[in-house]
Coordinates of C-alpha atoms in Angstrom, one line a residue:
X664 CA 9.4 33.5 -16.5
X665 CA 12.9 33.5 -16.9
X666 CA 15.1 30.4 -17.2
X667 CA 17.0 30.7 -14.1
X668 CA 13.6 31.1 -12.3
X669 CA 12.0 27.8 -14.3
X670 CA 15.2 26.1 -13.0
X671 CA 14.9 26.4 -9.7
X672 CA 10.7 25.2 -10.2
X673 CA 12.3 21.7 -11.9
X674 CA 15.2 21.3 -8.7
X675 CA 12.2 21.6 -6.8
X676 CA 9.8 18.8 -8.4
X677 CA 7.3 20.9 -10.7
X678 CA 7.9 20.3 -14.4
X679 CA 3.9 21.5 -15.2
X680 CA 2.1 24.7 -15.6
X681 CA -0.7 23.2 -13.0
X682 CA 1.7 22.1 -10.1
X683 CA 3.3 25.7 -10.6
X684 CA 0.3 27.6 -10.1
X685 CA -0.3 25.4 -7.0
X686 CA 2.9 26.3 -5.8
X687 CA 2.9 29.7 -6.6
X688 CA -0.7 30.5 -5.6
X689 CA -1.5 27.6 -2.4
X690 CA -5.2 27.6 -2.1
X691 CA -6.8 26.6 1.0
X692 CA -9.4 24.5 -1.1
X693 CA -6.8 21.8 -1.5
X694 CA -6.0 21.4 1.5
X695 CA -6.5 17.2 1.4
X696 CA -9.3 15.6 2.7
X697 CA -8.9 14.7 6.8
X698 CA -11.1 12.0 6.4
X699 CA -8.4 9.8 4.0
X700 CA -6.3 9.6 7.5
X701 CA -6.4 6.6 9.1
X702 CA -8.8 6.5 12.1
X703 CA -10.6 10.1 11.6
X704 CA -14.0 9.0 11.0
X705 CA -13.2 7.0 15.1
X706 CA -11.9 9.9 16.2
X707 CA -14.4 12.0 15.0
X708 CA -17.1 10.2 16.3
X709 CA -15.2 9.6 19.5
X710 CA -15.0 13.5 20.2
X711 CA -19.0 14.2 19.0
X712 CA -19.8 11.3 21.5
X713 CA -17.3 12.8 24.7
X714 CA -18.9 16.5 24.1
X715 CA -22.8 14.7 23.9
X716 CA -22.3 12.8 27.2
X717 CA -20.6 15.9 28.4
X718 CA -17.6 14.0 29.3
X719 CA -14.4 16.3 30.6
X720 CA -12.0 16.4 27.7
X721 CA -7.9 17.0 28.3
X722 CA -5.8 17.9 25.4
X723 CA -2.2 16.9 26.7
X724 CA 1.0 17.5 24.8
X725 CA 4.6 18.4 24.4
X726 CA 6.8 20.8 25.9
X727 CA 8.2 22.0 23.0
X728 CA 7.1 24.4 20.4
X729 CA 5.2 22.4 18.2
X730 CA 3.3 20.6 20.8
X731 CA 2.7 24.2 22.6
X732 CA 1.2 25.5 19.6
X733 CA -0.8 21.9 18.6
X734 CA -2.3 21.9 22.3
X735 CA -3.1 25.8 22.2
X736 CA -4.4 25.1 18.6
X737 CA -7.2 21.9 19.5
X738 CA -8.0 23.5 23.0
X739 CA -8.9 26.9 21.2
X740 CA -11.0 25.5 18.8
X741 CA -12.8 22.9 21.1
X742 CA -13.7 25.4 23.7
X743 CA -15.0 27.7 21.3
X744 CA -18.0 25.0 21.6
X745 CA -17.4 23.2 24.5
X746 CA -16.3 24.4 28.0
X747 CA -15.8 21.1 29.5
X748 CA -12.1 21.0 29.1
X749 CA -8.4 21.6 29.7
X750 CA -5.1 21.5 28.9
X751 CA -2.1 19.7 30.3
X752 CA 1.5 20.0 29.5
X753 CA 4.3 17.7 31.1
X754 CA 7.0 19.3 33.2
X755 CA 10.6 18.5 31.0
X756 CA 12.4 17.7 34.4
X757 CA 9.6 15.7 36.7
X758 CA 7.5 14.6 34.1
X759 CA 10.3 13.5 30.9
X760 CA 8.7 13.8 27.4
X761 CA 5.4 12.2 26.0
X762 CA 2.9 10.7 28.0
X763 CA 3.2 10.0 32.1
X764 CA 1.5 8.4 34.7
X765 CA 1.4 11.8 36.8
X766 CA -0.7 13.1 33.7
X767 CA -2.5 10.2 33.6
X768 CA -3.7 10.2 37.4
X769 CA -4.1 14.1 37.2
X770 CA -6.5 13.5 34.4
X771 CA -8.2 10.4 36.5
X772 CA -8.4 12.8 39.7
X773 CA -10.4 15.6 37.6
X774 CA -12.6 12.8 36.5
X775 CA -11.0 13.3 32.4
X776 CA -12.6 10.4 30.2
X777 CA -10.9 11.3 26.8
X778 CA -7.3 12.3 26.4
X779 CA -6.6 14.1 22.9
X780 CA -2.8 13.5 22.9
X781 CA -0.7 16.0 20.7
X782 CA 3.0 15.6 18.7
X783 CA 3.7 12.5 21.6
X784 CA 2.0 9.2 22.6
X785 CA 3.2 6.9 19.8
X786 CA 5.1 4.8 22.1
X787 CA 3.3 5.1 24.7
X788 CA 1.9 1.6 25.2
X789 CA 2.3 1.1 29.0
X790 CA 0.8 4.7 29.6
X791 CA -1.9 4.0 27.1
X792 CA -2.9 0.5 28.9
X793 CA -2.7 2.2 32.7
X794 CA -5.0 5.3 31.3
X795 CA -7.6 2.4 29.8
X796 CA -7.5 0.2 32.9
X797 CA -8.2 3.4 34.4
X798 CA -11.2 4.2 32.4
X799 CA -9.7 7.1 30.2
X800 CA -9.9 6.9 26.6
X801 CA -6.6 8.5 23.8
X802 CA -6.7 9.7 20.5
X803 CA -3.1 10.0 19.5
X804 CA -2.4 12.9 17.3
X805 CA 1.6 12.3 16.3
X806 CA 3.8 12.8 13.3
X807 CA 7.0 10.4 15.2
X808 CA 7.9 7.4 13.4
X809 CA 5.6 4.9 15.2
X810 CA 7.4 1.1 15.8
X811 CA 5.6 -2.2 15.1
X812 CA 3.5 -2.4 18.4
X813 CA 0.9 0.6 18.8
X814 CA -0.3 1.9 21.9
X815 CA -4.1 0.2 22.7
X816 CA -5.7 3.9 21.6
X817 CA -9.4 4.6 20.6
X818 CA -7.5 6.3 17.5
X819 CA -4.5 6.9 15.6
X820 CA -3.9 10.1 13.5
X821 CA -0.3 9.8 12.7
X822 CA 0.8 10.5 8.6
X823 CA 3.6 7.9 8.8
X824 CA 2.2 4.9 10.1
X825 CA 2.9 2.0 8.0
X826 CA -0.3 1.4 7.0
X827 CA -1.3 4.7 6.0
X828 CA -3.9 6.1 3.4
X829 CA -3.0 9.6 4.0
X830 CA -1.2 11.1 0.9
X831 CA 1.0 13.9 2.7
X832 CA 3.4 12.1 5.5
X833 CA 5.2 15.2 7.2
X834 CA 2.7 16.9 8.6
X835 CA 4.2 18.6 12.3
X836 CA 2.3 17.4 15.4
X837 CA 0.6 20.7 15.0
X838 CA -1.0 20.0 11.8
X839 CA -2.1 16.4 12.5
X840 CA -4.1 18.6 15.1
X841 CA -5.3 21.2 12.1
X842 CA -6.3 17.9 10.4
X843 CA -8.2 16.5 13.4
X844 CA -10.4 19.5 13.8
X845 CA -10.8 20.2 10.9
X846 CA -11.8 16.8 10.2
X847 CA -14.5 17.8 13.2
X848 CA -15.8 21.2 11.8
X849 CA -16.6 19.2 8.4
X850 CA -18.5 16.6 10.3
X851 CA -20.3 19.0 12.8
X852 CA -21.2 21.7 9.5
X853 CA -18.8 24.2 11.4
X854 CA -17.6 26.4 8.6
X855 CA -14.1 26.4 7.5
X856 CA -13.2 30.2 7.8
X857 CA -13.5 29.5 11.3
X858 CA -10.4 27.4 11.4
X859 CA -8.6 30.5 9.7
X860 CA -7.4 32.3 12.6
X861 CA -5.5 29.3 13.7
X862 CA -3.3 29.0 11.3
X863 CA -1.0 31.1 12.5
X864 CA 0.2 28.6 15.2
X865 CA 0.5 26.2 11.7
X866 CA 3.0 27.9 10.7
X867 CA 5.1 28.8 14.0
X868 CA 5.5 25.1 14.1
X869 CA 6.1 24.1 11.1
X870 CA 9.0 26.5 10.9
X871 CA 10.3 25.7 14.4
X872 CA 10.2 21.7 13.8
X873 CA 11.7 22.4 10.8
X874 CA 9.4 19.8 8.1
X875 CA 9.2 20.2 4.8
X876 CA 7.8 23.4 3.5
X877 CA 5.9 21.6 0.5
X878 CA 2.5 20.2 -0.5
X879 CA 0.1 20.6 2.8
X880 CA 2.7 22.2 5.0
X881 CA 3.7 24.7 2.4
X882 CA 0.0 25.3 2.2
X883 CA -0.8 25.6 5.6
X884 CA 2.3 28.2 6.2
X885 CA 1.9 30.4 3.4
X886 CA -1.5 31.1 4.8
X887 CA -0.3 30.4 8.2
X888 CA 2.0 33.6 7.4
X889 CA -0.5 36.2 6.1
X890 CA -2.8 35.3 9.3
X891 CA 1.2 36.4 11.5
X892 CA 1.3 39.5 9.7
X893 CA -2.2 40.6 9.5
X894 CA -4.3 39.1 12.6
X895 CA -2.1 37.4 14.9
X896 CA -3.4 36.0 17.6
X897 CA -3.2 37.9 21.4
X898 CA -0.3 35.4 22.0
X899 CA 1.5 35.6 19.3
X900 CA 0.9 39.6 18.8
X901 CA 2.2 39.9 22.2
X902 CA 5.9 38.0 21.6
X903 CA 6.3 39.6 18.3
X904 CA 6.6 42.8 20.0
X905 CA 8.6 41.4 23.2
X906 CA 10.9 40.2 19.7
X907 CA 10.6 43.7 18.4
X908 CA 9.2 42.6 15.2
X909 CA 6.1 44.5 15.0
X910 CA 5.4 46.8 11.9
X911 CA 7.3 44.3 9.4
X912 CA 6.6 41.5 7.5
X913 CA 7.6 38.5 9.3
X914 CA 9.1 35.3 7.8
X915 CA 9.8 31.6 8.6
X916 CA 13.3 32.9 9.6
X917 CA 11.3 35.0 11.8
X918 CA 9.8 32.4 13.1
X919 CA 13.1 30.0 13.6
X920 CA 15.1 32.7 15.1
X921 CA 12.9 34.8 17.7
X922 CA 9.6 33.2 18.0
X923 CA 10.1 29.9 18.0
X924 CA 13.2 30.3 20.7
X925 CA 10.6 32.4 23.4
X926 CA 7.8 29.4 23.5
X927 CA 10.4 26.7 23.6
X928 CA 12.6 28.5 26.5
X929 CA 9.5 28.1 28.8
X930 CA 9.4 24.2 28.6
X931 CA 13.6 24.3 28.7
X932 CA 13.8 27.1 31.6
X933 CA 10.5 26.3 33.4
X934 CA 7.2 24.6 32.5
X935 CA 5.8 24.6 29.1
X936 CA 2.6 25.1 30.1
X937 CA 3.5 28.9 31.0
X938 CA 3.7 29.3 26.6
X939 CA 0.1 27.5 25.8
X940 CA -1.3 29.9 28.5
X941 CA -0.1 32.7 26.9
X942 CA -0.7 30.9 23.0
X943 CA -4.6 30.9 24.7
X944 CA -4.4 34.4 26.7
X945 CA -7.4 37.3 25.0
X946 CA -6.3 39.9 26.8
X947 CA -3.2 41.7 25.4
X948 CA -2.0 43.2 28.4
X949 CA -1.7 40.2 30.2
X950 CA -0.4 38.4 27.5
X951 CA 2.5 41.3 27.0
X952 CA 3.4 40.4 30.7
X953 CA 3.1 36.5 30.0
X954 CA 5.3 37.3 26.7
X955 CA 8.2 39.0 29.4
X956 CA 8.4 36.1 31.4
X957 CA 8.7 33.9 28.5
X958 CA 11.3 36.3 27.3
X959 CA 13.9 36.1 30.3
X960 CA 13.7 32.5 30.3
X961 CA 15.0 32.8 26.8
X962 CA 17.7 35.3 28.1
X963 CA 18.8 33.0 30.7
X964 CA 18.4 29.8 28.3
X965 CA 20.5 31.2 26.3
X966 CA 23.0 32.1 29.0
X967 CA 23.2 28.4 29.8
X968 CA 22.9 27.3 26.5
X969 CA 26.1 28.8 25.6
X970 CA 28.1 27.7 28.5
X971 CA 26.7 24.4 27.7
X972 CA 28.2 24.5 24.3
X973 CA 31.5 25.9 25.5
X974 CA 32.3 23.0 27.5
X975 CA 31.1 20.0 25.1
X976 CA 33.4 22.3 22.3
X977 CA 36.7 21.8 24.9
X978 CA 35.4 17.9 25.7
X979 CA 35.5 17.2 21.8
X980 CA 38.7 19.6 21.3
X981 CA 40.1 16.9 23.7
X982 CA 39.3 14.2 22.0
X983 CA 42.1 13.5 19.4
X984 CA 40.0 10.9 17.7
X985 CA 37.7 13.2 17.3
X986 CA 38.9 14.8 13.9
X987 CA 38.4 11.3 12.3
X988 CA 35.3 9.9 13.7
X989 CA 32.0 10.7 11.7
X990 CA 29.8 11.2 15.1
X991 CA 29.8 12.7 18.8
X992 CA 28.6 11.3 21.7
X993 CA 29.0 13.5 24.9
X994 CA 27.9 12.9 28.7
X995 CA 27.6 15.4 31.8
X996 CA 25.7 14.4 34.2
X997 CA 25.4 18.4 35.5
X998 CA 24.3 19.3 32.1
X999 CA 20.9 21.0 32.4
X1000 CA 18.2 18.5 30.4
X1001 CA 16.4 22.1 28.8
X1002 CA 18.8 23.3 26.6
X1003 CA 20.8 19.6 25.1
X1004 CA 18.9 19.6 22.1
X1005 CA 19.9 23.2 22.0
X1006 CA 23.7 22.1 22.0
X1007 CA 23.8 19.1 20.1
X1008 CA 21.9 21.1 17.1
X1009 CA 25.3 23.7 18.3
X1010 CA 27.8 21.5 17.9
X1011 CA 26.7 19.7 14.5
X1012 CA 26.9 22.9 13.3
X1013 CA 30.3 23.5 14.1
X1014 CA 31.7 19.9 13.5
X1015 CA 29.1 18.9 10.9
X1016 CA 28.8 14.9 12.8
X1017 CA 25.6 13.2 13.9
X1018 CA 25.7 14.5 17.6
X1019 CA 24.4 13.1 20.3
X1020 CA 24.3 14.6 24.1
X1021 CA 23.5 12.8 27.3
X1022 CA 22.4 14.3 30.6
X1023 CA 21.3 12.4 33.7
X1024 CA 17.8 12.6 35.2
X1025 CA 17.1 10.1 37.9
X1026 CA 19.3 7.7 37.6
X1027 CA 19.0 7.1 33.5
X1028 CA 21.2 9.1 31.1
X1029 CA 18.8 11.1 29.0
X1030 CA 19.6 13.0 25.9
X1031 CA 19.3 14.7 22.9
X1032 CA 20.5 13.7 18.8
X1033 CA 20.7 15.9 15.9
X1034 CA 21.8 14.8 12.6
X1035 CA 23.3 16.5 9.7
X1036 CA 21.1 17.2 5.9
X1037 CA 20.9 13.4 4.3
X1038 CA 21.9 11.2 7.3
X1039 CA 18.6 9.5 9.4
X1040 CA 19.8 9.8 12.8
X1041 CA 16.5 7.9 14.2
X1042 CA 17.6 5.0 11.6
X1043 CA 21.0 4.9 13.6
X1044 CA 19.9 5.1 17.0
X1045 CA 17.0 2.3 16.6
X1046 CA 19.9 0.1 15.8
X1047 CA 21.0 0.7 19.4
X1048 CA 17.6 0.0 20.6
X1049 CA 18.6 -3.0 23.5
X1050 CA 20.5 -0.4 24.9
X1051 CA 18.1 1.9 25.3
X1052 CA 15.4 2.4 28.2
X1053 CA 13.3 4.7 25.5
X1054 CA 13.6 6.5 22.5
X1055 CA 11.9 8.3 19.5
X1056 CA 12.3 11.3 17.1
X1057 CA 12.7 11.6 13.1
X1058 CA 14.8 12.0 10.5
X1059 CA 17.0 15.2 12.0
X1060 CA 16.1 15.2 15.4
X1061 CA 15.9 12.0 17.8
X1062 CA 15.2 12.2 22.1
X1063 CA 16.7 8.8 24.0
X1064 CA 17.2 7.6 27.4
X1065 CA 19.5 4.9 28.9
X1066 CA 21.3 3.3 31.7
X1067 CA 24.4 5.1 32.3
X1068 CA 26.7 1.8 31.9
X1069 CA 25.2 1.6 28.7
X1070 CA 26.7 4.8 27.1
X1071 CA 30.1 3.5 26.2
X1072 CA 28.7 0.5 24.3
X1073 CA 25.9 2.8 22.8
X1074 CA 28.1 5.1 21.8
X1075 CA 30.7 2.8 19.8
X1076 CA 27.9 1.0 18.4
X1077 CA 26.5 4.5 17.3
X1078 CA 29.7 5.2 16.3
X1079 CA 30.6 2.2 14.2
X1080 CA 26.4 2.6 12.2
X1081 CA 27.7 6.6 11.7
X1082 CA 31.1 5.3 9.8
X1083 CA 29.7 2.7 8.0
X1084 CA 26.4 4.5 6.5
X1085 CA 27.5 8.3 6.6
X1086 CA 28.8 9.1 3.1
X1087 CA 32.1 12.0 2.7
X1088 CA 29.7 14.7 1.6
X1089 CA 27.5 14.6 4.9
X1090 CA 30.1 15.5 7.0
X1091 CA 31.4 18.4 4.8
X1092 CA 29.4 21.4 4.9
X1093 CA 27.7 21.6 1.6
X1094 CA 26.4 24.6 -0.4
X1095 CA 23.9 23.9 -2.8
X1096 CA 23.9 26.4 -5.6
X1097 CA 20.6 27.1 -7.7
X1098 CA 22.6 28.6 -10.3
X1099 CA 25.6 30.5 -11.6
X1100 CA 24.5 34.1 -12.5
X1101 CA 25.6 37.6 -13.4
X1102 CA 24.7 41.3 -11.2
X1103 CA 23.6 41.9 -14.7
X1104 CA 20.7 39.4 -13.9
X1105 CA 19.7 40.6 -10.3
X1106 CA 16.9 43.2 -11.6
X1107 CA 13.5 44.3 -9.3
X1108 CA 11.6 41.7 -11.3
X1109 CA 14.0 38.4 -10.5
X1110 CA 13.6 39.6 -7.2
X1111 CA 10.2 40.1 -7.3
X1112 CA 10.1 36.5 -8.8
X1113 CA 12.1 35.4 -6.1
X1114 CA 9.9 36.9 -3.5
X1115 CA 7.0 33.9 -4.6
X1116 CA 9.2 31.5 -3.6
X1117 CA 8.7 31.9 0.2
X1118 CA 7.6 30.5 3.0
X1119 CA 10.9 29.1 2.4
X1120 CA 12.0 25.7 4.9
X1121 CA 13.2 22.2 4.0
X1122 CA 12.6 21.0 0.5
X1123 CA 12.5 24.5 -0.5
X1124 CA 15.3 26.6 0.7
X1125 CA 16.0 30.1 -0.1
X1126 CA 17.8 29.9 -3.6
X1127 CA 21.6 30.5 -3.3
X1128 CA 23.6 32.1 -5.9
X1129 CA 27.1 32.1 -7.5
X1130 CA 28.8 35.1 -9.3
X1131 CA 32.4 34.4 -10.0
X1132 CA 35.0 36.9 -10.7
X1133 CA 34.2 39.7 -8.8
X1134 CA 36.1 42.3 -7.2
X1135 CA 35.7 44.9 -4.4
X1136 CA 34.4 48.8 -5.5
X1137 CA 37.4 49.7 -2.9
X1138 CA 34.7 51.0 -0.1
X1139 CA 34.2 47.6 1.4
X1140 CA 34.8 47.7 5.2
X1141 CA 35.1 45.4 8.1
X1142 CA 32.0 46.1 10.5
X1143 CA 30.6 44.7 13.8
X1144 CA 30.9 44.8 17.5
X1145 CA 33.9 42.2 17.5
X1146 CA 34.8 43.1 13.6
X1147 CA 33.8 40.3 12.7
X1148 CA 31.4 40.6 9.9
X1149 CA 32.3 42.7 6.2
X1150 CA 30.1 44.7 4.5
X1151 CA 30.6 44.9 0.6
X1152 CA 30.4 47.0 -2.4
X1153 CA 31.1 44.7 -5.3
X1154 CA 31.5 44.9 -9.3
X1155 CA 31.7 41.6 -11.5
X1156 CA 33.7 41.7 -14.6
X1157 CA 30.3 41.8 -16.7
X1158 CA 28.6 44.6 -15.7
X1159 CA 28.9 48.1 -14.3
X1160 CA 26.4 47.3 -11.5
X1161 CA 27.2 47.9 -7.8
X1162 CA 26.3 45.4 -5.7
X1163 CA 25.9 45.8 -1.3
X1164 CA 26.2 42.5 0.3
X1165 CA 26.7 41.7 3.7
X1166 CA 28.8 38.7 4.9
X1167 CA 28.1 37.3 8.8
X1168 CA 31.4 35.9 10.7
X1169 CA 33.7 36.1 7.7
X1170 CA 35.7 39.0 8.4
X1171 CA 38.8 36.4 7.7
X1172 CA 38.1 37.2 3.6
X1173 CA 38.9 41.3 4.2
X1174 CA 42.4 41.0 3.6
X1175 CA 41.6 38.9 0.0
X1176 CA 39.6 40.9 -0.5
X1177 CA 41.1 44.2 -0.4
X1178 CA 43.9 42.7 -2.3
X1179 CA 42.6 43.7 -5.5
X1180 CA 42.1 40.0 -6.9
X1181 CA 38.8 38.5 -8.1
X1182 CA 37.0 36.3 -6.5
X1183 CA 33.4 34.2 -6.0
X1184 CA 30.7 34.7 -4.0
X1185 CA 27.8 32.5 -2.9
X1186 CA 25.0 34.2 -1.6
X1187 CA 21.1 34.7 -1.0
X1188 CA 19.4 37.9 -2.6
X1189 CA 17.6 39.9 0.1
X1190 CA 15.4 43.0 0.4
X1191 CA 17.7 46.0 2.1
X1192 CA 15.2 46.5 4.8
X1193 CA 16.9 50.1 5.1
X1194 CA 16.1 51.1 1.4
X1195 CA 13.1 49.7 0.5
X1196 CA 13.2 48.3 -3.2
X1197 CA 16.7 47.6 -3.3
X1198 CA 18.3 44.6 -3.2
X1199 CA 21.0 43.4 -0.9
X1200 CA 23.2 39.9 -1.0
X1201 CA 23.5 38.0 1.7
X1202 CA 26.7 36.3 1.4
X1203 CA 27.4 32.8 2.8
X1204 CA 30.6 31.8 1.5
X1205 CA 33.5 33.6 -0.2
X1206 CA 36.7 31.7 -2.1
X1207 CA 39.5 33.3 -4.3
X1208 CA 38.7 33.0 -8.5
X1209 CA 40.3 29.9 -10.2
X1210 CA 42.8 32.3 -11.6
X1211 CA 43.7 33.6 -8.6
X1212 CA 44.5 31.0 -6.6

């Protein structure tokens, strides 16, 4: 292995010959033990005893894409051996997110007695307690931070509690559900290849609720990835090819950009339970007409979604203070609750704060936060927490809920916890560069290397690149509907190689670039899906040589 590729191994934790193999090569055998979670062995025996007293069993969960795919996962593998069951997802706009009483009666009125509860439920200890009074049983499968009070469940499964024996604390909802029945195919002699076919919806949500891709998870979506490309599920085949991805190798990005967009747009545009019914659908046909509905509520999410963004872009154009601040807060009360999230993660792009977005559902302001890489936006909003009718999230993501007089103090409280805990390089977009490398160096084999590197996600991005001093061949050309994007044909000063890279949105570089100067490029190195075998750079950032400046 070459230096430059040991180098990106060490940035990435693994200094030893064993822990590279594992990364290099994840085996399903070590996968870790479900039973060191807390509360498996209860839950366990709690699902054995529900299927022997042939008890009806709901598995209940979010509207989003990991709870879609945690609730089509669990109710998959259950019926397999059980038909006493269903599924329940809450509606966004009646319902709200996690647990509610209208699920809660709906379960009593089809006489349910054990609630499996799926990537929610954490903090649901008033739903938790009405459920019981009610005689209906919960095991909580979450990955949310939980707070000091639990709910009153028969079980737990949740990586990050604060007492917890589990080794591995990012699981995504989906795969605390992985864990649970798997947990239940050890104890019931089920054998573990049949599990394998599920893995698929693993990895769709590990990619879309974007957790680290190491240890477990990197595990569970390398092979996750293989079952995508080479025995997808009916669901899943069908929205690949509304996505028109069939007949190539898919990849996390895949997965981020087109999959992952089509489940969530049903729980944003309608009700999430239209995606598990297609996640569970056999037959293909109807699941290629399933997959079309699912795709026009992304068409028309998107629609919204960018309207959405437009407007909160003029609100925080408006606001002088603004340039200064180190976070966003925004209210509309006609902004439609779906697609928030969608324009909070929009707008910390473009302004690289901590964002928050409030809408209004029934009388209580209800939003969405989304932080930038470093900053623990669930850290800053607890502080708020006597402002705030509800709330709960991790790290990068965060839902909350509050009275509407309550937004200006939240929001310079917010405020003043973003200025005094942000540091200057979180809200400075920041490329982090593997290494500083020569064209000379980019041969089949790197790339090859590189290739082994993937499923790539948090903790483990794609490795970027710098090559400094280069200059354009003098066929580079400014390309795209609007012109907007440059593709290049570049020389460095060390080698005679020709290089093709493409550069998204930066069609502001072509007159430096044509100029005849040097200059440095950051980039990723990609396969040229038109010529296969050759290598293509993706180039994210472009700034003129030392020298030249």
């Amino acid at each position: 292995m070459s230096a430059t590729m040991a180098q990106l191994l060490i940035r990435r934790g693994i200094k030893t010959e064993s822990s590279a193999k594992r990364f290099f090569r994840p085996m399903l055998n070590e996968l870790i033990d479900p039973f060191l979670m807390n509360d498996m062995d209860i839950a366990v025996d709690r699902l054995n005893d529900a299927m022997g007293r042939k008890e009806r069993i709901m598995v209940y969960g979010d509207y989003d894409v990991d709870g879609c795919t945690a609730v089509a996962l669990v109710y998959k593998f259950l019926q397999q051996f059980y038909s006493n069951i269903d599924y329940y997802i809450p509606d966004r706009y009646e319902e709200g997110y996690g647990i509610s009483k209208k699920g809660i009666d709906y379960a009593k009125e089809t006489n349910v007695k054990l609630i499996i509860v799926l990537d929610c439920g954490i903090k649901a200890i008033e739903e938790i307690a009405y459920a019981k009074a009610n005689g209906i049983d919960f095991i909580i499968c979450d990955h949310h931070v939980p707070d000091e009070e639990m709910p009153d469940a028969v079980a737990i499964l949740n990586p990050k509690r604060k007492d917890t024996t589990y080794p591995f604390h990012d699981l995504s909802g989906c795969g605390v559900g992985f864990k649970f029945m798997q947990a239940f195919a050890k104890n019931n002699g089920i054998t573990f290849s049949r599990l394998i076919p599920l893995l698929d919806l693993c990895a769709v949500s590990i990619a879309s609720d974007i957790v680290p891709v190491m240890g477990e998870n990197r595990i569970l979506a390398f092979h996750g990835l293989k079952q995508l490309n080479q025995s997808p599920s009916v669901g899943l085949k069908a929205i690949i090819e509304i996505c028109n991805l069939a007949n190539r190798e898919l990849t996390m990005s895949d997965i981020v950009f087109k999959i992952g967009p089509r489940i969530n747009a049903s729980g944003r545009m309608q009700n999430g339970k239209e995606a598990v019914d297609l996640l569970v659908e056999k037959d293909f046909k109807k699941a290629l007409l399933a997959a079309g509905h699912i795709n026009e509520y992304n068409e028309q999410r998107k629609d919204i979604d960018k309207q959405m963004t437009e407007e909160a872009n003029h609100i925080v154009e408006r606001l002088e203070e603004q340039s200064h601040q180190s976070s966003i807060v925004l209210y509309d009360k006609d902004w439609k609750k779906g697609v928030i999230g969608i324009v909070a993660s929009r707008l910390t792009e473009i302004y690289f704060r901590p964002t928050v977005v409030l809408t209004i559902i029934d009388g209580i302001a209800t939003g969405s936060a989304r932080s930038v890489a470093g900053f623990d936006i669930y850290e800053a909003i607890k502080t708020c927490r006597d402002l705030l009718e509800n709330f709960g999230g991790h790290t990068y993501a965060a839902g909350l809920s509050m009275k509407v007089e309550n937004i200006p103090l939240f929001k310079e409280r917010f405020q003043q916890y973003v200025s005094e805990h942000i540091t200057t390089e979180q809200i400075h977009p920041i490329l982090d560069i593997e290494s500083i490398i020569d064209f000379k160096d980019i041969t089949k084999r790197m790339h090859a290397d590189l290739k082994k590197f993937a499923p790539h996600g948090p903790d483990n991005p794609k490795p970027l690149f710098c090559t400094e001093n280069v200059f354009d061949y003098g066929t580079s050309k400014v390309v795209g509907r609007q012109q907007e994007h440059i593709k290049l044909e570049l020389v460095d000063s060390k080698s005679s190689n020709v290089m093709n890279g493409i550069a998204f949105g930066q069609s502001d570089a072509a007159r430096y670039i044509k100029s005849k100067r040097s200059f440095n490029i950051v980039y990723t190195i990609e396969e040229n899906i038109y010529k296969r075998g050759e290598v293509q750079l993706q180039i994210e950032d472009i700034k003129p040589s030392m020298n030249d400046e």
